[in-house]
């Protein structure tokens, strides 16, 4: 089984997020992310947040989790961030699960993440993506604020280089401050399947764009 897209679920989450975020300007990214999480019927939705962060995306993810019947977890670095985040979400009538700690370490303790949202302005966003565990259904990874300079050298296809997981497709969307989205292949877990472990991977680099490609033989 793999993540299967449901346009009906996506549409419902989108509209509910529009209503919930009507007081937040520039919330188009939140609405899109919410629709994606609901459309993929994500059962474990994880995000990272820190002091001063935009709350609209969190509202959208919380809305999506109500449609999928899933679990919405927010990872924050300290107690001050927890207090600020919880207060803002409570004001919106929502109360997702909050976990405090170093994000990459916390995410390692979460099993079978279906939908993961990180902030590409933070220096540890790549480590968080690599530390996450995904199930056989695959997963969707979202980098917010992808227009930032921090993502200039980021390449999805080299994210899990040498490991048992791979990105099968990726896209950049000029929504909000930019969304960089990657889809982890279904049927591959953190420990890897026997097919992946015995496969031979060859790396090729496009001389003009600098893009790295992994080819399995």
PDB file of N, CA and C in Angstrom, residues 30-96:
ATOM      1  N   UNK A  30      -0.326  27.925   3.678  1.00  0.00           N
ATOM      2  CA  UNK A  30      -0.965  27.099   4.699  1.00  0.00           C
ATOM      3  C   UNK A  30      -2.113  26.298   4.103  1.00  0.00           C
ATOM      4  N   UNK A  31      -2.884  26.928   3.258  1.00  0.00           N
ATOM      5  CA  UNK A  31      -4.025  26.268   2.643  1.00  0.00           C
ATOM      6  C   UNK A  31      -3.577  25.147   1.715  1.00  0.00           C
ATOM      7  N   UNK A  32      -2.514  25.391   0.958  1.00  0.00           N
ATOM      8  CA  UNK A  32      -2.002  24.369   0.052  1.00  0.00           C
ATOM      9  C   UNK A  32      -1.423  23.187   0.817  1.00  0.00           C
ATOM     10  N   UNK A  33      -0.630  23.484   1.850  1.00  0.00           N
ATOM     11  CA  UNK A  33      -0.032  22.418   2.648  1.00  0.00           C
ATOM     12  C   UNK A  33      -1.105  21.590   3.333  1.00  0.00           C
ATOM     13  N   UNK A  34      -2.133  22.240   3.840  1.00  0.00           N
ATOM     14  CA  UNK A  34      -3.241  21.532   4.477  1.00  0.00           C
ATOM     15  C   UNK A  34      -3.920  20.594   3.493  1.00  0.00           C
ATOM     16  N   UNK A  35      -4.172  21.092   2.291  1.00  0.00           N
ATOM     17  CA  UNK A  35      -4.819  20.273   1.265  1.00  0.00           C
ATOM     18  C   UNK A  35      -3.958  19.067   0.903  1.00  0.00           C
ATOM     19  N   UNK A  36      -2.644  19.260   0.833  1.00  0.00           N
ATOM     20  CA  UNK A  36      -1.751  18.153   0.502  1.00  0.00           C
ATOM     21  C   UNK A  36      -1.769  17.090   1.595  1.00  0.00           C
ATOM     22  N   UNK A  37      -1.668  17.519   2.849  1.00  0.00           N
ATOM     23  CA  UNK A  37      -1.640  16.560   3.961  1.00  0.00           C
ATOM     24  C   UNK A  37      -2.930  15.756   4.019  1.00  0.00           C
ATOM     25  N   UNK A  38      -4.057  16.437   3.820  1.00  0.00           N
ATOM     26  CA  UNK A  38      -5.352  15.743   3.848  1.00  0.00           C
ATOM     27  C   UNK A  38      -5.533  14.883   2.610  1.00  0.00           C
ATOM     28  N   UNK A  39      -5.119  15.427   1.453  1.00  0.00           N
ATOM     29  CA  UNK A  39      -5.272  14.686   0.209  1.00  0.00           C
ATOM     30  C   UNK A  39      -4.507  13.380   0.197  1.00  0.00           C
ATOM     31  N   UNK A  40      -3.345  13.353   0.869  1.00  0.00           N
ATOM     32  CA  UNK A  40      -2.556  12.126   0.957  1.00  0.00           C
ATOM     33  C   UNK A  40      -2.998  11.260   2.140  1.00  0.00           C
ATOM     34  N   UNK A  41      -4.022  11.691   2.842  1.00  0.00           N
ATOM     35  CA  UNK A  41      -4.564  10.933   3.980  1.00  0.00           C
ATOM     36  C   UNK A  41      -3.465  10.601   4.992  1.00  0.00           C
ATOM     37  N   UNK A  42      -2.668  11.620   5.316  1.00  0.00           N
ATOM     38  CA  UNK A  42      -1.543  11.434   6.244  1.00  0.00           C
ATOM     39  C   UNK A  42      -2.021  11.107   7.652  1.00  0.00           C
ATOM     40  N   UNK A  43      -1.472  10.050   8.228  1.00  0.00           N
ATOM     41  CA  UNK A  43      -1.860   9.623   9.575  1.00  0.00           C
ATOM     42  C   UNK A  43      -0.929  10.171  10.652  1.00  0.00           C
ATOM     43  N   UNK A  44       0.309  10.470  10.290  1.00  0.00           N
ATOM     44  CA  UNK A  44       1.219  11.133  11.227  1.00  0.00           C
ATOM     45  C   UNK A  44       1.804  12.343  10.523  1.00  0.00           C
ATOM     46  N   UNK A  45       1.348  13.515  10.936  1.00  0.00           N
ATOM     47  CA  UNK A  45       1.790  14.791  10.369  1.00  0.00           C
ATOM     48  C   UNK A  45       2.726  15.453  11.377  1.00  0.00           C
ATOM     49  N   UNK A  46       3.933  15.768  10.949  1.00  0.00           N
ATOM     50  CA  UNK A  46       4.938  16.342  11.844  1.00  0.00           C
ATOM     51  C   UNK A  46       5.446  17.657  11.268  1.00  0.00           C
ATOM     52  N   UNK A  47       5.621  18.638  12.129  1.00  0.00           N
ATOM     53  CA  UNK A  47       6.184  19.923  11.715  1.00  0.00           C
ATOM     54  C   UNK A  47       7.176  20.415  12.768  1.00  0.00           C
ATOM     55  N   UNK A  48       8.034  21.333  12.358  1.00  0.00           N
ATOM     56  CA  UNK A  48       8.935  21.990  13.305  1.00  0.00           C
ATOM     57  C   UNK A  48       8.546  23.462  13.369  1.00  0.00           C
ATOM     58  N   UNK A  49       8.703  24.039  14.554  1.00  0.00           N
ATOM     59  CA  UNK A  49       8.315  25.448  14.758  1.00  0.00           C
ATOM     60  C   UNK A  49       9.200  26.032  15.847  1.00  0.00           C
ATOM     61  N   UNK A  50       9.467  27.329  15.746  1.00  0.00           N
ATOM     62  CA  UNK A  50      10.249  28.000  16.787  1.00  0.00           C
ATOM     63  C   UNK A  50       9.726  29.409  16.995  1.00  0.00           C
ATOM     64  N   UNK A  51      10.184  30.049  18.049  1.00  0.00           N
ATOM     65  CA  UNK A  51       9.727  31.379  18.460  1.00  0.00           C
ATOM     66  C   UNK A  51       9.631  32.347  17.286  1.00  0.00           C
ATOM     67  N   UNK A  52       8.480  32.997  17.153  1.00  0.00           N
ATOM     68  CA  UNK A  52       8.293  33.989  16.102  1.00  0.00           C
ATOM     69  C   UNK A  52       7.841  33.421  14.774  1.00  0.00           C
ATOM     70  N   UNK A  53       7.656  32.116  14.698  1.00  0.00           N
ATOM     71  CA  UNK A  53       7.258  31.481  13.444  1.00  0.00           C
ATOM     72  C   UNK A  53       5.823  31.777  13.055  1.00  0.00           C
ATOM     73  N   UNK A  54       5.517  31.616  11.768  1.00  0.00           N
ATOM     74  CA  UNK A  54       4.162  31.815  11.263  1.00  0.00           C
ATOM     75  C   UNK A  54       3.277  30.677  11.753  1.00  0.00           C
ATOM     76  N   UNK A  55       2.082  31.003  12.247  1.00  0.00           N
ATOM     77  CA  UNK A  55       1.210  29.993  12.837  1.00  0.00           C
ATOM     78  C   UNK A  55       0.189  29.443  11.842  1.00  0.00           C
ATOM     79  N   UNK A  56      -0.004  30.133  10.710  1.00  0.00           N
ATOM     80  CA  UNK A  56      -1.028  29.719   9.751  1.00  0.00           C
ATOM     81  C   UNK A  56      -0.802  28.299   9.234  1.00  0.00           C
ATOM     82  N   UNK A  57       0.452  27.940   8.961  1.00  0.00           N
ATOM     83  CA  UNK A  57       0.744  26.595   8.473  1.00  0.00           C
ATOM     84  C   UNK A  57       0.342  25.540   9.502  1.00  0.00           C
ATOM     85  N   UNK A  58       0.612  25.823  10.764  1.00  0.00           N
ATOM     86  CA  UNK A  58       0.256  24.895  11.834  1.00  0.00           C
ATOM     87  C   UNK A  58      -1.253  24.701  11.916  1.00  0.00           C
ATOM     88  N   UNK A  59      -1.989  25.791  11.735  1.00  0.00           N
ATOM     89  CA  UNK A  59      -3.448  25.688  11.739  1.00  0.00           C
ATOM     90  C   UNK A  59      -3.903  24.797  10.594  1.00  0.00           C
ATOM     91  N   UNK A  60      -3.302  24.982   9.428  1.00  0.00           N
ATOM     92  CA  UNK A  60      -3.653  24.155   8.283  1.00  0.00           C
ATOM     93  C   UNK A  60      -3.379  22.684   8.514  1.00  0.00           C
ATOM     94  N   UNK A  61      -2.249  22.373   9.143  1.00  0.00           N
ATOM     95  CA  UNK A  61      -1.915  20.966   9.417  1.00  0.00           C
ATOM     96  C   UNK A  61      -2.861  20.370  10.450  1.00  0.00           C
ATOM     97  N   UNK A  62      -3.234  21.167  11.438  1.00  0.00           N
ATOM     98  CA  UNK A  62      -4.175  20.694  12.452  1.00  0.00           C
ATOM     99  C   UNK A  62      -5.530  20.390  11.814  1.00  0.00           C
ATOM    100  N   UNK A  63      -5.950  21.265  10.905  1.00  0.00           N
ATOM    101  CA  UNK A  63      -7.209  21.050  10.191  1.00  0.00           C
ATOM    102  C   UNK A  63      -7.130  19.762   9.371  1.00  0.00           C
ATOM    103  N   UNK A  64      -6.015  19.564   8.688  1.00  0.00           N
ATOM    104  CA  UNK A  64      -5.842  18.354   7.870  1.00  0.00           C
ATOM    105  C   UNK A  64      -5.947  17.092   8.724  1.00  0.00           C
ATOM    106  N   UNK A  65      -5.339  17.134   9.906  1.00  0.00           N
ATOM    107  CA  UNK A  65      -5.352  15.941  10.767  1.00  0.00           C
ATOM    108  C   UNK A  65      -6.757  15.587  11.234  1.00  0.00           C
ATOM    109  N   UNK A  66      -7.628  16.584  11.358  1.00  0.00           N
ATOM    110  CA  UNK A  66      -9.014  16.290  11.751  1.00  0.00           C
ATOM    111  C   UNK A  66      -9.741  15.572  10.622  1.00  0.00           C
ATOM    112  N   UNK A  67      -9.361  15.840   9.397  1.00  0.00           N
ATOM    113  CA  UNK A  67      -9.994  15.181   8.252  1.00  0.00           C
ATOM    114  C   UNK A  67      -9.461  13.769   8.037  1.00  0.00           C
ATOM    115  N   UNK A  68      -8.191  13.554   8.334  1.00  0.00           N
ATOM    116  CA  UNK A  68      -7.604  12.231   8.113  1.00  0.00           C
ATOM    117  C   UNK A  68      -7.733  11.321   9.335  1.00  0.00           C
ATOM    118  N   UNK A  69      -8.134  11.926  10.474  1.00  0.00           N
ATOM    119  CA  UNK A  69      -8.186  11.141  11.702  1.00  0.00           C
ATOM    120  C   UNK A  69      -6.791  10.785  12.178  1.00  0.00           C
ATOM    121  N   UNK A  70      -5.818  11.616  11.795  1.00  0.00           N
ATOM    122  CA  UNK A  70      -4.426  11.336  12.113  1.00  0.00           C
ATOM    123  C   UNK A  70      -3.911  12.109  13.319  1.00  0.00           C
ATOM    124  N   UNK A  71      -2.619  12.026  13.517  1.00  0.00           N
ATOM    125  CA  UNK A  71      -1.936  12.649  14.643  1.00  0.00           C
ATOM    126  C   UNK A  71      -1.091  13.806  14.124  1.00  0.00           C
ATOM    127  N   UNK A  72      -1.238  14.963  14.740  1.00  0.00           N
ATOM    128  CA  UNK A  72      -0.476  16.147  14.357  1.00  0.00           C
ATOM    129  C   UNK A  72       0.500  16.476  15.485  1.00  0.00           C
ATOM    130  N   UNK A  73       1.787  16.427  15.182  1.00  0.00           N
ATOM    131  CA  UNK A  73       2.823  16.678  16.179  1.00  0.00           C
ATOM    132  C   UNK A  73       3.665  17.878  15.751  1.00  0.00           C
ATOM    133  N   UNK A  74       3.878  18.796  16.681  1.00  0.00           N
ATOM    134  CA  UNK A  74       4.755  19.936  16.420  1.00  0.00           C
ATOM    135  C   UNK A  74       5.975  19.826  17.330  1.00  0.00           C
ATOM    136  N   UNK A  75       7.166  19.936  16.744  1.00  0.00           N
ATOM    137  CA  UNK A  75       8.410  19.872  17.509  1.00  0.00           C
ATOM    138  C   UNK A  75       8.955  21.284  17.683  1.00  0.00           C
ATOM    139  N   UNK A  76       9.153  21.701  18.929  1.00  0.00           N
ATOM    140  CA  UNK A  76       9.691  23.027  19.230  1.00  0.00           C
ATOM    141  C   UNK A  76      10.989  22.878  20.016  1.00  0.00           C
ATOM    142  N   UNK A  77      11.904  23.851  19.934  1.00  0.00           N
ATOM    143  CA  UNK A  77      13.226  23.716  20.566  1.00  0.00           C
ATOM    144  C   UNK A  77      13.285  23.974  22.063  1.00  0.00           C
ATOM    145  N   UNK A  78      12.311  24.718  22.604  1.00  0.00           N
ATOM    146  CA  UNK A  78      12.398  25.081  24.026  1.00  0.00           C
ATOM    147  C   UNK A  78      11.011  25.368  24.598  1.00  0.00           C
ATOM    148  N   UNK A  79      10.963  25.580  25.908  1.00  0.00           N
ATOM    149  CA  UNK A  79       9.689  25.803  26.591  1.00  0.00           C
ATOM    150  C   UNK A  79       9.048  27.133  26.201  1.00  0.00           C
ATOM    151  N   UNK A  80       9.855  28.153  25.927  1.00  0.00           N
ATOM    152  CA  UNK A  80       9.294  29.428  25.498  1.00  0.00           C
ATOM    153  C   UNK A  80       8.534  29.269  24.180  1.00  0.00           C
ATOM    154  N   UNK A  81       9.124  28.506  23.284  1.00  0.00           N
ATOM    155  CA  UNK A  81       8.463  28.259  21.998  1.00  0.00           C
ATOM    156  C   UNK A  81       7.191  27.451  22.204  1.00  0.00           C
ATOM    157  N   UNK A  82       7.241  26.481  23.129  1.00  0.00           N
ATOM    158  CA  UNK A  82       6.055  25.682  23.407  1.00  0.00           C
ATOM    159  C   UNK A  82       4.903  26.574  23.907  1.00  0.00           C
ATOM    160  N   UNK A  83       5.210  27.462  24.829  1.00  0.00           N
ATOM    161  CA  UNK A  83       4.188  28.339  25.384  1.00  0.00           C
ATOM    162  C   UNK A  83       3.586  29.246  24.321  1.00  0.00           C
ATOM    163  N   UNK A  84       4.450  29.837  23.506  1.00  0.00           N
ATOM    164  CA  UNK A  84       3.985  30.737  22.456  1.00  0.00           C
ATOM    165  C   UNK A  84       3.137  30.001  21.434  1.00  0.00           C
ATOM    166  N   UNK A  85       3.607  28.822  21.028  1.00  0.00           N
ATOM    167  CA  UNK A  85       2.901  28.025  20.026  1.00  0.00           C
ATOM    168  C   UNK A  85       1.541  27.557  20.556  1.00  0.00           C
ATOM    169  N   UNK A  86       1.536  27.011  21.749  1.00  0.00           N
ATOM    170  CA  UNK A  86       0.301  26.485  22.336  1.00  0.00           C
ATOM    171  C   UNK A  86      -0.738  27.587  22.513  1.00  0.00           C
ATOM    172  N   UNK A  87      -0.285  28.779  22.920  1.00  0.00           N
ATOM    173  CA  UNK A  87      -1.206  29.901  23.114  1.00  0.00           C
ATOM    174  C   UNK A  87      -1.824  30.331  21.791  1.00  0.00           C
ATOM    175  N   UNK A  88      -0.997  30.397  20.752  1.00  0.00           N
ATOM    176  CA  UNK A  88      -1.488  30.813  19.435  1.00  0.00           C
ATOM    177  C   UNK A  88      -2.470  29.795  18.873  1.00  0.00           C
ATOM    178  N   UNK A  89      -2.180  28.511  19.046  1.00  0.00           N
ATOM    179  CA  UNK A  89      -3.067  27.468  18.538  1.00  0.00           C
ATOM    180  C   UNK A  89      -4.362  27.420  19.345  1.00  0.00           C
ATOM    181  N   UNK A  90      -4.267  27.653  20.650  1.00  0.00           N
ATOM    182  CA  UNK A  90      -5.466  27.660  21.494  1.00  0.00           C
ATOM    183  C   UNK A  90      -6.388  28.799  21.081  1.00  0.00           C
ATOM    184  N   UNK A  91      -5.803  29.923  20.693  1.00  0.00           N
ATOM    185  CA  UNK A  91      -6.590  31.070  20.238  1.00  0.00           C
ATOM    186  C   UNK A  91      -7.389  30.709  18.994  1.00  0.00           C
ATOM    187  N   UNK A  92      -6.834  29.775  18.202  1.00  0.00           N
ATOM    188  CA  UNK A  92      -7.517  29.321  16.990  1.00  0.00           C
ATOM    189  C   UNK A  92      -8.445  28.143  17.283  1.00  0.00           C
ATOM    190  N   UNK A  93      -8.524  27.758  18.555  1.00  0.00           N
ATOM    191  CA  UNK A  93      -9.390  26.650  18.941  1.00  0.00           C
ATOM    192  C   UNK A  93      -8.807  25.291  18.656  1.00  0.00           C
ATOM    193  N   UNK A  94      -7.472  25.192  18.608  1.00  0.00           N
ATOM    194  CA  UNK A  94      -6.796  23.933  18.272  1.00  0.00           C
ATOM    195  C   UNK A  94      -5.772  23.583  19.346  1.00  0.00           C
ATOM    196  N   UNK A  95      -5.501  22.295  19.507  1.00  0.00           N
ATOM    197  CA  UNK A  95      -4.537  21.878  20.533  1.00  0.00           C
ATOM    198  C   UNK A  95      -3.756  20.650  20.072  1.00  0.00           C
ATOM    199  N   UNK A  96      -2.867  20.816  19.091  1.00  0.00           N
ATOM    200  CA  UNK A  96      -2.056  19.689  18.631  1.00  0.00           C
ATOM    201  C   UNK A  96      -1.041  19.263  19.677  1.00  0.00           C
TER     202      UNK A  96
END
